[in-house]
Short mmCIF file of C-alpha atoms in Angstrom, two decimals:
data_model
loop_
_atom_site.label_atom_id
_atom_site.label_comp_id
_atom_site.label_asym_id
_atom_site.label_seq_id
_atom_site.Cartn_x
_atom_site.Cartn_y
_atom_site.Cartn_z
CA MET Y 1 166.17 264.17 -48.54
CA ASN Y 2 168.67 263.23 -45.84
CA ASN Y 3 171.12 261.62 -48.26
CA LYS Y 4 168.55 259.10 -49.31
CA GLU Y 5 167.45 258.51 -52.84
CA HIS Y 6 163.86 258.86 -53.98
CA ARG Y 7 162.53 256.34 -56.49
CA PHE Y 8 159.45 256.79 -58.65
CA ASP Y 9 158.14 254.51 -61.39
CA VAL Y 10 156.65 255.68 -64.66
CA LYS Y 11 155.25 253.65 -67.51
CA VAL Y 12 155.68 254.53 -71.17
CA TYR Y 13 152.40 255.02 -73.06
CA TYR Y 14 151.73 255.93 -76.71
CA GLU Y 15 151.53 259.62 -75.80
CA ASP Y 16 155.19 259.48 -74.78
CA THR Y 17 156.52 257.96 -77.98
CA ASP Y 18 157.11 259.39 -81.43
CA SER Y 19 157.24 258.07 -84.96
CA LEU Y 20 160.84 256.89 -84.50
CA GLY Y 21 159.38 254.32 -82.08
CA MET Y 22 161.08 255.75 -79.01
CA VAL Y 23 160.15 258.10 -76.18
CA TYR Y 24 160.24 261.68 -77.50
CA TYR Y 25 163.17 263.49 -75.92
CA ALA Y 26 161.19 266.25 -74.19
CA ASN Y 27 158.96 263.73 -72.46
CA TYR Y 28 161.72 262.45 -70.18
CA LEU Y 29 161.55 265.90 -68.56
CA ARG Y 30 157.91 265.23 -67.78
CA TYR Y 31 158.97 262.06 -65.97
CA LEU Y 32 161.59 264.01 -64.01
CA GLU Y 33 159.00 266.56 -62.96
CA ARG Y 34 156.49 263.93 -61.86
CA ALA Y 35 159.21 262.43 -59.67
CA ARG Y 36 160.05 265.82 -58.13
CA THR Y 37 156.36 266.44 -57.41
CA GLU Y 38 156.12 263.09 -55.64
CA LEU Y 39 159.35 263.83 -53.77
CA VAL Y 40 157.93 267.11 -52.46
CA ALA Y 41 154.77 265.30 -51.36
CA ALA Y 42 156.91 262.66 -49.60
CA GLU Y 43 158.66 265.48 -47.78
CA GLY Y 44 155.39 266.39 -46.13
CA LYS Y 45 153.17 268.71 -48.16
CA ASP Y 46 151.66 268.50 -51.64
CA ILE Y 47 153.12 270.81 -54.26
CA GLN Y 48 149.80 272.53 -54.96
CA VAL Y 49 149.66 273.47 -51.25
CA TRP Y 50 153.15 274.94 -51.49
CA ASN Y 51 152.01 276.88 -54.56
CA ALA Y 52 148.96 278.22 -52.72
CA GLU Y 53 151.25 279.29 -49.87
CA GLY Y 54 153.44 281.26 -52.30
CA PHE Y 55 156.29 278.83 -52.91
CA ASN Y 56 156.88 277.82 -56.53
CA PHE Y 57 159.71 275.47 -57.38
CA ALA Y 58 161.07 276.30 -60.82
CA VAL Y 59 163.76 274.69 -62.93
CA PHE Y 60 166.69 276.96 -63.72
CA GLU Y 61 168.88 274.49 -65.59
CA VAL Y 62 168.69 270.97 -66.92
CA ARG Y 63 171.59 269.00 -68.32
CA ILE Y 64 170.33 265.71 -69.66
CA ARG Y 65 172.05 262.91 -71.55
CA TYR Y 66 170.13 260.35 -73.56
CA LEU Y 67 171.99 257.06 -73.28
CA LYS Y 68 169.46 254.43 -74.33
CA PRO Y 69 166.07 254.69 -76.01
CA ALA Y 70 162.99 253.87 -73.97
CA ARG Y 71 160.04 252.29 -75.74
CA LEU Y 72 156.30 251.71 -75.48
CA GLY Y 73 155.43 249.56 -72.49
CA ASP Y 74 158.70 250.10 -70.64
CA THR Y 75 158.52 250.65 -66.91
CA LEU Y 76 161.12 253.22 -65.93
CA THR Y 77 162.32 254.36 -62.53
CA VAL Y 78 163.32 257.95 -61.82
CA VAL Y 79 166.04 257.92 -59.16
CA THR Y 80 166.50 261.33 -57.54
CA THR Y 81 169.27 262.35 -55.16
CA SER Y 82 170.34 265.71 -53.75
CA VAL Y 83 173.83 266.71 -54.90
CA GLY Y 84 174.30 269.93 -52.98
CA GLY Y 85 173.30 273.48 -53.65
CA SER Y 86 172.24 276.21 -51.26
CA THR Y 87 169.11 277.71 -49.73
CA PHE Y 88 168.59 279.58 -53.01
CA ARG Y 89 169.59 276.79 -55.38
CA ARG Y 90 168.87 273.08 -55.10
CA LYS Y 91 170.88 270.66 -57.18
CA LEU Y 92 169.48 267.26 -58.01
CA GLN Y 93 170.75 264.25 -59.89
CA GLN Y 94 167.85 262.52 -61.61
CA ASN Y 95 168.62 259.34 -63.47
CA ILE Y 96 166.04 257.27 -65.27
CA GLU Y 97 166.64 253.53 -65.10
CA ARG Y 98 165.15 250.48 -66.77
CA ASP Y 99 165.92 247.15 -65.14
CA GLY Y 100 168.82 248.77 -63.31
CA GLU Y 101 170.35 250.23 -66.48
CA VAL Y 102 170.57 254.02 -66.82
CA VAL Y 103 168.53 255.25 -69.78
CA THR Y 104 168.97 258.99 -69.23
CA GLU Y 105 170.99 260.93 -66.68
CA ALA Y 106 170.21 264.50 -65.70
CA LYS Y 107 171.41 267.25 -63.44
CA VAL Y 108 168.61 269.60 -62.49
CA ASP Y 109 169.03 272.96 -60.75
CA LEU Y 110 165.99 274.41 -59.06
CA VAL Y 111 165.11 277.82 -57.68
CA CYS Y 112 162.26 278.90 -55.43
CA LEU Y 113 159.96 281.74 -56.50
CA ASP Y 114 157.46 283.54 -54.31
CA ALA Y 115 153.91 284.52 -55.22
CA ARG Y 116 155.22 287.46 -57.28
CA MET Y 117 157.63 285.07 -59.03
CA GLU Y 118 160.64 286.66 -57.32
CA LEU Y 119 163.56 284.54 -56.10
CA THR Y 120 163.31 283.45 -52.48
CA GLU Y 121 164.88 280.82 -50.21
CA PHE Y 122 163.68 277.25 -50.28
CA PRO Y 123 161.70 276.11 -47.27
CA ALA Y 124 163.80 273.87 -45.03
CA GLY Y 125 163.52 270.19 -45.84
CA ILE Y 126 162.55 270.60 -49.50
CA PHE Y 127 164.91 269.13 -52.11
CA ASP Y 128 167.87 269.32 -49.70
CA MET U 1 132.24 284.71 -87.65
CA ASN U 2 129.54 286.09 -89.97
CA ASN U 3 129.00 282.80 -91.76
CA LYS U 4 132.57 282.77 -92.92
CA GLU U 5 134.97 279.96 -92.32
CA HIS U 6 138.25 280.42 -90.50
CA ARG U 7 141.28 278.54 -91.82
CA PHE U 8 144.46 277.86 -89.84
CA ASP U 9 147.46 275.77 -90.86
CA VAL U 10 149.40 273.46 -88.56
CA LYS U 11 152.41 271.32 -89.31
CA VAL U 12 152.97 267.86 -87.87
CA TYR U 13 156.20 267.49 -85.87
CA TYR U 14 157.68 264.51 -84.02
CA GLU U 15 156.01 265.64 -80.78
CA ASP U 16 152.63 265.05 -82.41
CA THR U 17 153.25 261.51 -83.58
CA ASP U 18 153.40 258.21 -81.73
CA SER U 19 155.07 254.86 -82.22
CA LEU U 20 152.36 253.74 -84.66
CA GLY U 21 153.79 256.39 -87.00
CA MET U 22 150.69 258.58 -86.96
CA VAL U 23 149.50 261.66 -85.11
CA TYR U 24 148.44 260.65 -81.59
CA TYR U 25 144.66 260.99 -81.31
CA ALA U 26 144.61 263.53 -78.48
CA ASN U 27 146.90 265.88 -80.37
CA TYR U 28 144.29 266.74 -82.98
CA LEU U 29 142.45 268.49 -80.15
CA ARG U 30 145.52 270.65 -79.64
CA TYR U 31 145.28 271.69 -83.29
CA LEU U 32 141.59 272.51 -82.86
CA GLU U 33 142.37 274.68 -79.84
CA ARG U 34 145.17 276.55 -81.60
CA ALA U 35 142.72 277.35 -84.39
CA ARG U 36 140.08 278.60 -81.94
CA THR U 37 142.68 280.80 -80.23
CA GLU U 38 143.62 282.32 -83.59
CA LEU U 39 139.94 282.73 -84.44
CA VAL U 40 139.34 284.71 -81.24
CA ALA U 41 142.34 286.90 -82.02
CA ALA U 42 141.01 287.47 -85.54
CA GLU U 43 137.73 288.57 -83.99
CA GLY U 44 139.56 291.47 -82.38
CA LYS U 45 141.18 290.67 -79.04
CA ASP U 46 143.76 288.11 -77.95
CA ILE U 47 142.49 285.25 -75.80
CA GLN U 48 144.85 286.09 -72.90
CA VAL U 49 143.27 289.56 -72.80
CA TRP U 50 139.82 287.99 -72.64
CA ASN U 51 141.05 285.77 -69.79
CA ALA U 52 142.43 288.77 -67.91
CA GLU U 53 139.05 290.49 -68.36
CA GLY U 54 137.27 287.51 -66.81
CA PHE U 55 136.08 285.63 -69.88
CA ASN U 56 137.27 282.04 -70.23
CA PHE U 57 136.15 279.98 -73.19
CA ALA U 58 135.89 276.33 -72.18
CA VAL U 59 135.03 273.22 -74.14
CA PHE U 60 131.92 271.43 -72.93
CA GLU U 61 131.73 268.69 -75.54
CA VAL U 62 133.80 267.36 -78.39
CA ARG U 63 132.64 264.79 -80.91
CA ILE U 64 135.53 263.90 -83.18
CA ARG U 65 135.89 261.30 -85.92
CA TYR U 66 139.27 260.11 -87.14
CA LEU U 67 138.94 259.40 -90.85
CA LYS U 68 142.52 259.34 -92.14
CA PRO U 69 145.85 259.21 -90.33
CA ALA U 70 148.07 262.28 -90.43
CA ARG U 71 151.82 261.79 -90.45
CA LEU U 72 155.12 263.53 -89.72
CA GLY U 73 155.67 266.48 -92.03
CA ASP U 74 152.05 266.85 -93.07
CA THR U 75 150.66 270.35 -93.31
CA LEU U 76 147.08 270.33 -92.11
CA THR U 77 144.40 273.01 -92.23
CA VAL U 78 141.85 273.45 -89.46
CA VAL U 79 138.63 274.75 -91.01
CA THR U 80 136.28 276.23 -88.43
CA THR U 81 132.69 277.33 -88.97
CA SER U 82 129.93 278.36 -86.60
CA VAL U 83 126.97 275.95 -86.67
CA GLY U 84 124.59 277.70 -84.32
CA GLY U 85 124.19 277.70 -80.61
CA SER U 86 123.15 280.48 -78.26
CA THR U 87 124.64 283.23 -76.12
CA PHE U 88 125.47 280.56 -73.52
CA ARG U 89 126.60 277.83 -75.91
CA ARG U 90 128.62 278.18 -79.08
CA LYS U 91 128.65 275.31 -81.55
CA LEU U 92 131.52 274.94 -83.98
CA GLN U 93 132.33 272.54 -86.76
CA GLN U 94 136.09 272.06 -86.92
CA ASN U 95 137.39 269.87 -89.71
CA ILE U 96 141.05 269.17 -90.29
CA GLU U 97 142.00 268.86 -93.94
CA ARG U 98 145.09 267.76 -95.84
CA ASP U 99 145.24 268.75 -99.49
CA GLY U 100 141.49 269.32 -99.42
CA GLU U 101 140.71 265.89 -97.96
CA VAL U 102 139.09 265.70 -94.52
CA VAL U 103 141.36 263.91 -92.02
CA THR U 104 139.27 264.46 -88.89
CA GLU U 105 135.88 266.05 -88.41
CA ALA U 106 134.73 267.47 -85.09
CA LYS U 107 131.79 269.20 -83.50
CA VAL U 108 132.87 271.34 -80.56
CA ASP U 109 130.52 272.96 -78.03
CA LEU U 110 131.90 275.83 -76.00
CA VAL U 111 130.75 277.64 -72.89
CA CYS U 112 131.91 280.90 -71.40
CA LEU U 113 133.06 281.04 -67.76
CA ASP U 114 133.65 284.16 -65.71
CA ALA U 115 136.57 284.84 -63.37
CA ARG U 116 134.98 282.60 -60.71
CA MET U 117 134.55 279.89 -63.37
CA GLU U 118 130.77 280.30 -63.34
CA LEU U 119 128.74 280.09 -66.56
CA THR U 120 128.14 283.42 -68.25
CA GLU U 121 127.09 284.69 -71.68
CA PHE U 122 129.59 284.92 -74.50
CA PRO U 123 130.65 288.41 -75.50
CA ALA U 124 129.01 289.45 -78.76
CA GLY U 125 131.05 288.62 -81.83
CA ILE U 126 132.98 285.70 -80.32
CA PHE U 127 132.50 282.29 -81.93
CA ASP U 128 129.11 283.27 -83.32
CA MET D 1 135.67 242.44 -70.48
CA ASN D 2 132.85 240.08 -69.49
CA ASN D 3 130.54 242.87 -68.32
CA LYS D 4 133.02 243.96 -65.72
CA GLU D 5 134.34 247.45 -65.40
CA HIS D 6 138.04 248.25 -65.54
CA ARG D 7 139.37 250.92 -63.18
CA PHE D 8 142.67 252.76 -63.59
CA ASP D 9 144.04 255.63 -61.52
CA VAL D 10 145.89 258.62 -62.90
CA LYS D 11 147.37 261.57 -61.07
CA VAL D 12 147.33 265.14 -62.39
CA TYR D 13 150.80 266.69 -62.79
CA TYR D 14 151.87 270.13 -64.02
CA GLU D 15 152.28 268.78 -67.55
CA ASP D 16 148.54 268.08 -67.65
CA THR D 17 147.37 271.54 -66.60
CA ASP D 18 147.23 274.83 -68.45
CA SER D 19 147.29 278.50 -67.53
CA LEU D 20 143.58 278.46 -66.64
CA GLY D 21 144.61 276.24 -63.70
CA MET D 22 142.77 273.16 -64.94
CA VAL D 23 143.62 270.02 -66.87
CA TYR D 24 143.93 270.92 -70.58
CA TYR D 25 141.02 269.39 -72.46
CA ALA D 26 143.06 267.20 -74.81
CA ASN D 27 144.92 265.59 -71.93
CA TYR D 28 141.89 263.70 -70.66
CA LEU D 29 142.17 261.68 -73.89
CA ARG D 30 145.68 260.70 -72.82
CA TYR D 31 144.20 259.36 -69.57
CA LEU D 32 141.59 257.39 -71.52
CA GLU D 33 144.27 255.87 -73.70
CA ARG D 34 146.46 254.88 -70.75
CA ALA D 35 143.44 253.10 -69.27
CA ARG D 36 142.73 251.25 -72.53
CA THR D 37 146.38 250.17 -72.74
CA GLU D 38 146.20 248.78 -69.21
CA LEU D 39 142.89 247.11 -70.03
CA VAL D 40 144.45 245.31 -72.99
CA ALA D 41 147.33 244.17 -70.80
CA ALA D 42 144.84 242.92 -68.20
CA GLU D 43 143.17 240.93 -70.96
CA GLY D 44 146.36 238.93 -71.36
CA LYS D 45 148.92 240.50 -73.69
CA ASP D 46 150.71 243.84 -73.74
CA ILE D 47 149.66 246.28 -76.44
CA GLN D 48 153.17 246.51 -77.92
CA VAL D 49 153.05 242.73 -78.42
CA TRP D 50 149.73 243.07 -80.22
CA ASN D 51 151.29 245.81 -82.38
CA ALA D 52 154.25 243.57 -83.22
CA GLU D 53 151.81 240.81 -84.17
CA GLY D 54 150.03 243.16 -86.58
CA PHE D 55 147.04 244.28 -84.51
CA ASN D 56 146.71 248.02 -83.97
CA PHE D 57 143.76 249.35 -81.98
CA ALA D 58 142.81 252.77 -83.29
CA VAL D 59 140.20 255.24 -82.17
CA PHE D 60 137.54 255.99 -84.77
CA GLU D 61 135.33 258.31 -82.73
CA VAL D 62 135.36 260.02 -79.36
CA ARG D 63 132.44 261.87 -77.83
CA ILE D 64 133.55 263.47 -74.60
CA ARG D 65 131.78 265.81 -72.19
CA TYR D 66 133.67 267.94 -69.70
CA LEU D 67 131.51 268.20 -66.59
CA LYS D 68 133.91 269.35 -63.85
CA PRO D 69 137.45 270.72 -64.00
CA ALA D 70 140.26 268.54 -62.69
CA ARG D 71 143.23 270.25 -61.08
CA LEU D 72 146.87 269.76 -60.13
CA GLY D 73 147.30 266.98 -57.59
CA ASP D 74 143.94 265.36 -58.22
CA THR D 75 143.82 261.59 -58.34
CA LEU D 76 141.36 260.51 -61.01
CA THR D 77 139.96 257.11 -61.88
CA VAL D 78 139.19 256.07 -65.42
CA VAL D 79 136.25 253.66 -65.36
CA THR D 80 135.93 251.70 -68.60
CA THR D 81 133.05 249.44 -69.60
CA SER D 82 132.14 247.74 -72.87
CA VAL D 83 128.88 249.01 -74.32
CA GLY D 84 128.51 246.78 -77.31
CA GLY D 85 129.79 246.93 -80.80
CA SER D 86 130.87 244.18 -83.15
CA THR D 87 133.95 242.25 -84.19
CA PHE D 88 134.92 245.23 -86.36
CA ARG D 89 133.91 247.98 -83.96
CA ARG D 90 134.31 248.09 -80.18
CA LYS D 91 132.29 250.60 -78.18
CA LEU D 92 133.49 251.70 -74.78
CA GLN D 93 132.14 254.00 -72.13
CA GLN D 94 135.05 255.68 -70.35
CA ASN D 95 134.18 257.96 -67.47
CA ILE D 96 136.74 259.77 -65.38
CA GLU D 97 135.83 260.09 -61.72
CA ARG D 98 137.22 261.98 -58.74
CA ASP D 99 136.03 260.81 -55.35
CA GLY D 100 133.12 259.04 -57.00
CA GLU D 101 131.99 262.13 -58.94
CA VAL D 102 132.11 262.04 -62.74
CA VAL D 103 134.51 264.67 -64.11
CA THR D 104 134.32 263.72 -67.79
CA GLU D 105 132.24 261.14 -69.61
CA ALA D 106 133.23 259.69 -72.96
CA LYS D 107 132.05 257.22 -75.54
CA VAL D 108 134.94 255.79 -77.52
CA ASP D 109 134.63 253.70 -80.68
CA LEU D 110 137.62 251.62 -81.67
CA VAL D 111 138.64 249.80 -84.81
CA CYS D 112 141.35 247.22 -85.39
CA LEU D 113 143.95 247.76 -88.10
CA ASP D 114 146.37 245.17 -89.44
CA ALA D 115 150.06 245.70 -90.18
CA ARG D 116 149.18 247.49 -93.44
CA MET D 117 146.75 249.70 -91.48
CA GLU D 118 143.75 248.04 -93.12
CA LEU D 119 140.57 247.32 -91.16
CA THR D 120 140.41 243.86 -89.67
CA GLU D 121 138.44 242.04 -86.95
CA PHE D 122 139.37 242.43 -83.31
CA PRO D 123 140.96 239.41 -81.67
CA ALA D 124 138.49 237.64 -79.38
CA GLY D 125 138.57 238.85 -75.81
CA ILE D 126 139.87 242.34 -76.54
CA PHE D 127 137.64 245.28 -75.58
CA ASP D 128 134.53 243.12 -75.77
CA MET K 1 174.50 276.02 -92.02
CA ASN K 2 177.48 277.92 -93.37
CA ASN K 3 177.91 280.08 -90.29
CA LYS K 4 174.46 281.51 -90.69
CA GLU K 5 171.81 281.44 -88.05
CA HIS K 6 168.43 279.84 -88.58
CA ARG K 7 165.37 281.60 -87.13
CA PHE K 8 161.99 279.98 -86.52
CA ASP K 9 158.94 281.47 -84.83
CA VAL K 10 156.63 279.63 -82.47
CA LYS K 11 153.54 280.86 -80.70
CA VAL K 12 152.57 279.88 -77.16
CA TYR K 13 149.16 278.20 -76.89
CA TYR K 14 147.28 276.84 -73.86
CA GLU K 15 148.73 273.36 -74.47
CA ASP K 16 152.20 274.78 -73.77
CA THR K 17 151.40 276.40 -70.44
CA ASP K 18 150.84 274.97 -66.99
CA SER K 19 148.95 275.99 -63.87
CA LEU K 20 151.78 278.32 -62.80
CA GLY K 21 150.78 280.45 -65.80
CA MET K 22 154.02 279.89 -67.69
CA VAL K 23 155.27 277.60 -70.43
CA TYR K 24 155.95 274.16 -68.93
CA TYR K 25 159.69 273.54 -68.90
CA ALA K 26 159.70 270.44 -71.10
CA ASN K 27 157.77 272.21 -73.85
CA TYR K 28 160.66 274.50 -74.76
CA LEU K 29 162.37 271.33 -76.01
CA ARG K 30 159.45 270.81 -78.38
CA TYR K 31 160.10 274.29 -79.78
CA LEU K 32 163.80 273.47 -80.22
CA GLU K 33 162.92 270.30 -82.09
CA ARG K 34 160.45 272.04 -84.40
CA ALA K 35 163.20 274.51 -85.27
CA ARG K 36 165.68 271.73 -85.99
CA THR K 37 163.15 269.98 -88.22
CA GLU K 38 162.62 273.20 -90.18
CA LEU K 39 166.37 273.70 -90.36
CA VAL K 40 166.84 270.27 -91.91
CA ALA K 41 164.10 271.02 -94.43
CA ALA K 42 165.80 274.33 -95.26
CA GLU K 43 168.99 272.40 -95.89
CA GLY K 44 167.27 270.61 -98.75
CA LYS K 45 165.30 267.53 -97.72
CA ASP K 46 162.43 266.95 -95.29
CA ILE K 47 163.28 265.06 -92.13
CA GLN K 48 160.75 262.29 -92.85
CA VAL K 49 162.57 261.66 -96.13
CA TRP K 50 165.88 261.40 -94.26
CA ASN K 51 164.20 258.96 -91.85
CA ALA K 52 162.92 256.84 -94.74
CA GLU K 53 166.44 256.82 -96.21
CA GLY K 54 167.84 255.48 -92.91
CA PHE K 55 169.13 258.66 -91.29
CA ASN K 56 167.70 259.51 -87.89
CA PHE K 57 168.93 262.59 -86.06
CA ALA K 58 168.80 261.98 -82.32
CA VAL K 59 169.58 264.23 -79.38
CA PHE K 60 172.42 262.98 -77.21
CA GLU K 61 172.64 265.88 -74.75
CA VAL K 62 170.72 269.03 -73.93
CA ARG K 63 171.89 271.73 -71.56
CA ILE K 64 169.15 274.30 -71.18
CA ARG K 65 168.84 277.36 -68.94
CA TYR K 66 165.50 278.97 -68.22
CA LEU K 67 166.10 282.71 -67.90
CA LYS K 68 162.66 284.29 -68.28
CA PRO K 69 159.18 282.77 -68.25
CA ALA K 70 157.23 282.69 -71.51
CA ARG K 71 153.47 283.05 -71.35
CA LEU K 72 150.26 282.39 -73.28
CA GLY K 73 150.15 284.38 -76.50
CA ASP K 74 153.88 285.08 -76.67
CA THR K 75 155.55 284.80 -80.03
CA LEU K 76 159.00 283.32 -79.57
CA THR K 77 161.88 282.91 -81.99
CA VAL K 78 164.20 279.92 -81.89
CA VAL K 79 167.64 281.05 -83.06
CA THR K 80 169.86 278.12 -84.04
CA THR K 81 173.57 278.25 -84.87
CA SER K 82 176.17 275.56 -85.39
CA VAL K 83 178.91 275.65 -82.75
CA GLY K 84 181.22 272.95 -84.00
CA GLY K 85 181.24 269.23 -83.59
CA SER K 86 182.30 266.52 -85.97
CA THR K 87 180.89 264.19 -88.59
CA PHE K 88 179.60 262.01 -85.75
CA ARG K 89 178.48 264.75 -83.41
CA ARG K 90 176.78 268.04 -84.27
CA LYS K 91 176.74 270.81 -81.69
CA LEU K 92 174.09 273.48 -81.85
CA GLN K 93 173.33 276.59 -79.84
CA GLN K 94 169.58 277.11 -79.72
CA ASN K 95 168.37 280.23 -77.97
CA ILE K 96 164.73 281.18 -77.67
CA GLU K 97 164.07 284.89 -77.85
CA ARG K 98 161.09 287.15 -77.27
CA ASP K 99 161.37 290.67 -78.65
CA GLY K 100 165.15 290.23 -78.87
CA GLU K 101 165.49 289.12 -75.25
CA VAL K 102 166.77 285.60 -74.54
CA VAL K 103 164.16 283.54 -72.70
CA THR K 104 165.99 280.20 -72.70
CA GLU K 105 169.45 279.25 -73.94
CA ALA K 106 170.40 275.71 -74.86
CA LYS K 107 173.31 273.70 -76.15
CA VAL K 108 172.16 270.63 -78.04
CA ASP K 109 174.38 267.75 -79.15
CA LEU K 110 173.06 265.52 -81.89
CA VAL K 111 174.06 262.14 -83.24
CA CYS K 112 173.04 260.37 -86.41
CA LEU K 113 171.57 256.86 -86.26
CA ASP K 114 171.06 254.50 -89.17
CA ALA K 115 168.02 252.35 -89.85
CA ARG K 116 169.18 249.85 -87.20
CA MET K 117 169.62 252.74 -84.76
CA GLU K 118 173.41 252.38 -84.84
CA LEU K 119 175.70 255.42 -84.81
CA THR K 120 176.72 256.66 -88.23
CA GLU K 121 178.16 259.83 -89.76
CA PHE K 122 175.94 262.81 -90.54
CA PRO K 123 175.26 263.46 -94.19
CA ALA K 124 177.26 266.44 -95.43
CA GLY K 125 175.44 269.75 -95.11
CA ILE K 126 173.16 268.75 -92.25
CA PHE K 127 173.51 270.70 -88.99
CA ASP K 128 177.09 271.67 -89.81
#
């Protein structure tokens, strides 16, 4: 990622909300994953190609804080930055913003699994 | 199915609802699929075993009518009956009831795909 | 809609797929709903504004055929056209295409509900 | 909760899995929420009744670790225990087990919101 941030917009549809009128808490993780998939693609190769080549990027840990509710029709931006890690563990900060205000903030640790789902090193240039 | 009906209960959680306060329309199809998975298991073999043996049961057509809204906390019953078809096409009626009242009614046509995702005949005793 | 078609692109992410490697059948209905929400917005007013004003657009019937599997990374286009109906019932054809090939085809009937969730007429210019 | 643990079983269906053949990471949070909803009900009143009375239980923070993949057909048990907190903040440990082995472990912090979605104290006996 070369110290740059990656930005990806998502829009809130009915499917994302629940009967409290807000985005259901698990669905923010779907937004985070869409952003990571687009980040991988921006780094040069689509994630399904990586999968076919035996590299699967799996989440090991998520720590997410819900600061503000998002609602139907909101346009949100997932802002992803690398915050260290190693060749076996990537660490990302993924905040979701609305009009520049942070709605949720998350730290996401990723591991790389090979075709047999065993731990392996990340390819160079991915999530670093 | 031997002309018998299969009954399967589901409960409505937040994840199923949307900001209109009702179950989101696509999620009823999740209930229908859970019921079909349990029906296959009741017919003798778990669906993941069928998949591993090269039999994949795929939906070709759904016709669903939404008659009453379901809401958070409701317990619903998926009532499934075979309504004909052939060795290449199974036809099910899958109604969702709440306290004996029909909430949604659906006709679901299924096909069987082999390991290469080509059409094949259904195994005897499955969805018939 | 004035006899014009509305086109809306969606991308397939992990959340949309299942362990058979294809888009889970209920999730195509999420794509159809996103497209209808964008269509309403294109007709002049966001759907959450309509909701706040006491107009809720609910699906009464869906008839969907699954012709080809969609997969992770696919970009799909939902093509929506009005196919008649009345002031109380809108009828849409919503096909999902990939590279010009139809993946799913659906007929969707909509009704309009007021703030008390009673049937009412559609506002002029919406889904017609 | 009186120092007791609450146990709730969930089964993995196609809707929960993704094209990597495992449960999609966000969907474990759906399981955690179902368990919390059942826990509230076990404590004496259904969650939709609490909502109608102006008490909404919202997640403020989740820290979840994914230790083992869950797969189609698995039966999982969500084991929930109270691990402290205050009248304004409940802290839960929610582990998901399969055959006694921990698949995911999570710490979940909850807050209570009133009808205007302002912070308020938890009712006595809920999540404590």
